[in-house]
Tab-separated table of C-alpha atoms in Angstrom:
chain	number	residue	atom	x	y	z
R	13	MET	CA	-70.394	66.838	-55.449
R	14	ARG	CA	-67.988	65.799	-58.235
R	15	THR	CA	-65.581	68.522	-57.140
R	16	SER	CA	-65.476	67.204	-53.540
R	17	VAL	CA	-64.856	63.627	-54.747
R	18	ARG	CA	-61.964	64.806	-56.879
R	19	VAL	CA	-60.532	66.742	-53.934
R	20	CYS	CA	-60.657	63.619	-51.728
R	21	ALA	CA	-58.997	61.505	-54.406
R	22	VAL	CA	-56.231	64.058	-54.844
R	23	ALA	CA	-55.732	64.256	-51.070
R	24	GLY	CA	-55.440	60.481	-50.829
R	25	LEU	CA	-52.900	60.436	-53.649
R	26	LEU	CA	-50.842	63.123	-51.920
R	27	LEU	CA	-50.864	61.117	-48.661
R	28	LEU	CA	-49.577	58.051	-50.451
R	29	MET	CA	-46.852	60.069	-52.193
R	30	THR	CA	-45.662	61.681	-48.952
R	31	GLY	CA	-45.685	58.407	-46.932
R	32	LEU	CA	-48.440	59.524	-44.546
R	33	ALA	CA	-50.945	56.834	-45.523
R	34	PRO	CA	-52.050	54.502	-42.647
R	35	THR	CA	-50.220	51.188	-42.412
R	36	VAL	CA	-51.351	47.740	-41.204
R	37	ALA	CA	-49.484	46.400	-38.158
R	38	THR	CA	-47.572	43.202	-38.864
R	39	ALA	CA	-46.115	40.742	-36.349
R	40	ALA	CA	-42.375	40.941	-36.005
R	41	PRO	CA	-40.319	37.726	-35.773
R	42	GLY	CA	-40.233	36.399	-32.228
R	43	ASP	CA	-43.094	35.398	-29.962
R	44	VAL	CA	-46.370	34.575	-31.683
R	45	ALA	CA	-49.718	34.608	-29.874
R	46	ALA	CA	-51.640	31.500	-30.885
R	47	ALA	CA	-55.380	30.972	-30.919
R	48	ASP	CA	-55.132	28.975	-27.692
R	49	ASP	CA	-53.547	31.988	-25.960
R	50	CYS	CA	-50.198	30.229	-25.873
R	51	THR	CA	-47.181	32.409	-26.573
R	52	ARG	CA	-44.975	30.491	-28.981
R	53	GLY	CA	-41.436	31.468	-29.819
R	54	THR	CA	-39.616	30.981	-33.108
R	55	ASP	CA	-36.281	29.376	-33.851
R	56	ASP	CA	-33.367	30.959	-35.739
R	57	TYR	CA	-35.048	30.195	-39.064
R	58	GLY	CA	-38.365	31.787	-38.099
R	59	ALA	CA	-40.184	28.495	-37.642
R	60	GLU	CA	-42.708	28.384	-34.817
R	61	LEU	CA	-41.624	26.396	-31.751
R	62	PRO	CA	-44.014	23.874	-30.194
R	63	CYS	CA	-45.940	24.992	-27.134
R	64	GLU	CA	-46.294	22.162	-24.640
R	65	VAL	CA	-45.533	21.119	-21.090
R	66	ASP	CA	-43.911	17.800	-20.240
R	67	VAL	CA	-44.416	16.153	-16.856
R	68	ALA	CA	-40.795	15.270	-16.138
R	69	ALA	CA	-41.465	13.725	-12.700
R	70	LEU	CA	-44.562	12.820	-10.735
R	71	SER	CA	-44.911	10.824	-7.515
R	72	ALA	CA	-47.252	10.485	-4.548
R	73	VAL	CA	-45.242	10.725	-1.330
R	74	CYS	CA	-45.729	10.993	2.415
R	75	ASP	CA	-43.852	13.612	4.424
R	76	ALA	CA	-44.382	14.148	8.171
R	77	ASP	CA	-47.693	12.247	8.016
R	78	VAL	CA	-48.849	14.472	5.142
R	79	PRO	CA	-49.750	12.908	1.768
R	80	ARG	CA	-48.283	15.089	-0.964
R	81	LEU	CA	-47.951	15.199	-4.746
R	82	GLN	CA	-44.373	15.764	-5.876
R	83	TYR	CA	-43.864	17.009	-9.427
R	84	ALA	CA	-41.474	18.564	-11.916
R	85	LEU	CA	-42.553	20.184	-15.193
R	86	ASP	CA	-40.666	21.086	-18.348
R	87	PRO	CA	-42.501	23.715	-20.438
R	88	VAL	CA	-41.486	24.154	-24.077
R	89	GLY	CA	-42.191	27.160	-26.269
R	90	THR	CA	-43.573	29.399	-23.525
R	91	ASP	CA	-42.074	31.869	-21.117
R	92	HIS	CA	-44.637	31.126	-18.378
R	93	ARG	CA	-42.931	30.066	-15.170
R	94	ALA	CA	-45.903	29.271	-12.932
R	95	VAL	CA	-48.347	26.377	-12.961
R	96	THR	CA	-51.918	25.899	-11.777
R	97	ILE	CA	-52.380	22.380	-10.392
R	98	THR	CA	-55.904	20.973	-10.400
R	99	PHE	CA	-56.998	17.743	-8.723
R	100	VAL	CA	-60.036	16.794	-10.796
R	101	ASN	CA	-63.040	15.660	-8.747
R	102	PRO	CA	-64.659	12.804	-10.714
R	103	THR	CA	-67.897	13.022	-8.724
R	104	GLY	CA	-68.831	16.378	-10.203
R	105	GLY	CA	-68.082	18.220	-6.990
R	106	PRO	CA	-65.582	21.076	-6.693
R	107	ASP	CA	-62.028	20.458	-7.848
R	108	VAL	CA	-59.063	21.263	-5.617
R	109	VAL	CA	-56.870	23.933	-7.229
R	110	TYR	CA	-53.410	25.214	-6.306
R	111	ALA	CA	-52.690	28.356	-8.341
R	112	ASP	CA	-49.360	30.089	-9.059
R	113	GLN	CA	-47.125	27.202	-8.061
R	114	PRO	CA	-43.471	26.816	-9.126
R	115	LEU	CA	-42.626	24.470	-11.978
R	116	SER	CA	-41.245	21.909	-9.517
R	117	GLY	CA	-42.112	21.157	-5.915
R	118	SER	CA	-44.965	19.513	-4.004
R	119	VAL	CA	-48.506	20.288	-2.862
R	120	PRO	CA	-50.645	18.659	-0.148
R	121	TRP	CA	-53.167	16.061	-1.231
R	122	PRO	CA	-56.822	17.217	-1.230
R	123	GLY	CA	-58.250	16.833	2.269
R	124	ALA	CA	-54.889	16.711	4.041
R	125	VAL	CA	-54.718	18.963	7.118
R	126	THR	CA	-51.613	19.910	9.086
R	127	ASP	CA	-51.022	21.413	12.508
R	128	ALA	CA	-48.944	24.498	13.285
R	129	SER	CA	-45.735	22.477	13.006
R	130	GLY	CA	-46.650	21.132	9.565
R	131	ARG	CA	-47.409	17.592	10.696
R	132	GLY	CA	-50.448	15.780	9.335
R	133	VAL	CA	-53.479	15.644	11.630
R	134	ASP	CA	-56.297	14.816	9.182
R	135	TRP	CA	-56.495	12.813	5.951
R	136	PRO	CA	-58.878	12.528	2.990
R	137	GLY	CA	-61.622	9.957	3.434
R	138	TRP	CA	-61.714	10.172	7.240
R	139	ARG	CA	-63.612	12.221	9.816
R	140	LEU	CA	-63.172	12.542	13.570
R	141	GLU	CA	-66.216	11.731	15.699
R	142	GLY	CA	-66.147	11.465	19.478
R	143	GLY	CA	-62.402	11.064	19.561
R	144	ARG	CA	-62.411	8.211	17.025
R	145	TRP	CA	-61.777	8.237	13.289
R	146	VAL	CA	-64.581	7.055	11.017
R	147	GLU	CA	-64.280	6.444	7.276
R	148	GLY	CA	-66.045	8.848	4.917
R	149	ASP	CA	-65.841	12.582	4.185
R	150	GLU	CA	-66.041	14.966	1.229
R	151	TYR	CA	-62.592	13.871	-0.012
R	152	ASP	CA	-63.346	10.155	-0.459
R	153	TRP	CA	-62.710	10.592	-4.200
R	154	ALA	CA	-59.065	11.552	-3.580
R	155	ARG	CA	-58.051	8.306	-1.864
R	156	GLY	CA	-57.782	6.212	-5.021
R	157	SER	CA	-56.544	7.132	-8.491
R	158	VAL	CA	-57.067	10.776	-9.361
R	159	GLN	CA	-56.469	12.929	-12.441
R	160	VAL	CA	-54.214	15.945	-12.018
R	161	ASP	CA	-54.038	18.788	-14.563
R	162	PHE	CA	-50.972	21.030	-14.854
R	163	HIS	CA	-51.819	24.290	-16.615
R	164	VAL	CA	-48.771	26.279	-17.649
R	165	ASN	CA	-49.996	27.114	-21.145
R	166	PRO	CA	-51.023	24.698	-22.501
R	167	THR	CA	-52.110	21.934	-20.078
R	168	ALA	CA	-50.730	18.468	-19.334
R	169	SER	CA	-52.685	15.797	-17.469
R	170	ALA	CA	-51.598	12.743	-15.505
R	171	VAL	CA	-53.191	10.112	-13.288
R	172	THR	CA	-51.658	9.250	-9.925
R	173	THR	CA	-52.634	7.191	-6.882
R	174	TYR	CA	-52.949	8.156	-3.234
R	175	PRO	CA	-49.820	7.181	-1.244
R	176	GLN	CA	-50.039	4.365	1.289
R	177	SER	CA	-49.030	4.551	4.942
R	178	SER	CA	-45.660	3.194	5.963
R	179	ALA	CA	-43.964	2.381	9.254
R	180	SER	CA	-42.531	5.896	9.366
R	181	CYS	CA	-45.259	8.020	7.758
R	182	LEU	CA	-49.047	7.947	8.036
R	183	THR	CA	-51.526	8.780	5.280
R	184	SER	CA	-54.502	7.539	7.338
R	185	PRO	CA	-55.387	7.393	11.059
R	186	GLU	CA	-53.576	4.964	13.308
R	187	ARG	CA	-55.130	1.632	14.205
R	188	SER	CA	-55.750	2.568	17.834
R	189	ASP	CA	-57.845	5.568	16.783
R	190	VAL	CA	-60.103	3.991	14.172
R	191	LEU	CA	-63.750	3.131	14.788
R	192	VAL	CA	-65.235	0.470	12.511
R	193	ALA	CA	-68.806	-0.698	11.957
R	194	GLY	CA	-70.429	-1.807	15.222
R	195	GLY	CA	-68.466	0.666	17.317
R	196	ASP	CA	-65.379	-1.525	17.793
R	197	VAL	CA	-61.860	-0.193	17.588
R	198	ALA	CA	-60.101	-1.537	14.512
R	199	SER	CA	-57.195	-3.867	15.142
R	200	ALA	CA	-55.393	-3.337	11.847
R	201	ALA	CA	-56.391	-0.029	10.298
R	202	GLY	CA	-52.878	1.322	10.156
R	203	PRO	CA	-49.300	0.050	10.153
R	204	ARG	CA	-48.024	2.078	13.054
R	205	VAL	CA	-49.008	2.603	16.692
R	206	ARG	CA	-48.716	6.093	18.127
R	207	ALA	CA	-45.722	6.772	20.372
R	208	GLU	CA	-47.833	7.569	23.422
R	209	VAL	CA	-49.751	4.319	22.937
R	210	LEU	CA	-46.481	2.436	22.857
R	211	SER	CA	-45.396	4.229	26.001
R	212	ALA	CA	-48.588	3.326	27.805
R	213	THR	CA	-48.318	-0.249	26.609
R	214	GLY	CA	-44.774	-0.449	27.908
R	215	ALA	CA	-45.839	0.857	31.310
R	216	THR	CA	-48.598	-1.709	31.709
R	217	ALA	CA	-46.675	-4.549	30.137
R	218	GLY	CA	-43.767	-4.325	32.587
R	219	PRO	CA	-45.302	-6.524	35.351
R	220	VAL	CA	-46.514	-9.010	32.763
R	221	VAL	CA	-43.024	-9.300	31.352
R	222	LEU	CA	-41.569	-9.814	34.831
R	223	VAL	CA	-44.108	-12.504	35.664
R	224	GLY	CA	-43.369	-14.239	32.378
R	225	ALA	CA	-39.648	-14.095	33.059
R	226	GLY	CA	-40.224	-15.569	36.547
R	227	LEU	CA	-42.192	-18.446	35.079
R	228	VAL	CA	-39.435	-19.160	32.592
R	229	LEU	CA	-36.831	-19.209	35.372
R	230	ALA	CA	-39.001	-21.434	37.528
R	231	GLY	CA	-39.415	-23.873	34.673
R	232	ALA	CA	-35.675	-23.935	34.081
R	233	ALA	CA	-35.056	-24.613	37.768
R	234	GLY	CA	-37.550	-27.500	37.674
R	235	VAL	CA	-35.711	-29.058	34.756
R	236	LEU	CA	-32.404	-28.842	36.634
R	237	VAL	CA	-33.897	-30.472	39.745
R	238	ALA	CA	-35.332	-33.304	37.655
R	239	ARG	CA	-31.947	-33.899	36.034
R	240	ARG	CA	-30.199	-34.041	39.403
R	241	ARG	CA	-32.721	-36.574	40.716
R	242	ARG	CA	-32.108	-38.792	37.704
R	243	ALA	CA	-28.384	-38.545	38.260
């Protein structure tokens, strides 16, 4: 037994002398894998760079009747060039996640639906019943302020607010299509009237306009006759 121990000791000594002893791998200067799985680089002096992502721009916009979140990110200390965008559902329901997005661009708002041409045809917080829009659906939570997480490695968070409709872009149904409590059509649920509604209104309003114009002319003629009689 003593002989075998001596043999092993001698063998180990020979390995050390000949450079064949096992070595421990050490990290070379450069990228460093942190505990949070963030790959940090080092500067020219070997100091570790910060690993963070700055939200350089963030805005809620409307494009072709589609509510969208427009963003631009500036990652520091990481070579990751894709972002996972998460709209956080505060009700405990499922979040809405857009994976593998570029570092700048835009994504549709949760619950926004487009047609084949890319135009908005459905919006969060509304549902279509019997040809009329009624408030309330599974995306009610997205119509107010909502938290958005941007995970590049690490993660940045921001709070933004659902964009409002304008005269040129809708983020909710139009007033002529909305059904309110009691089954009446809303008179002011949106800022814009659909083009075909305007067209129909123009077609039916023509005779009314002509009659009104005739009454104005008749009144003017009456005033002239009265003036002549006084003269």
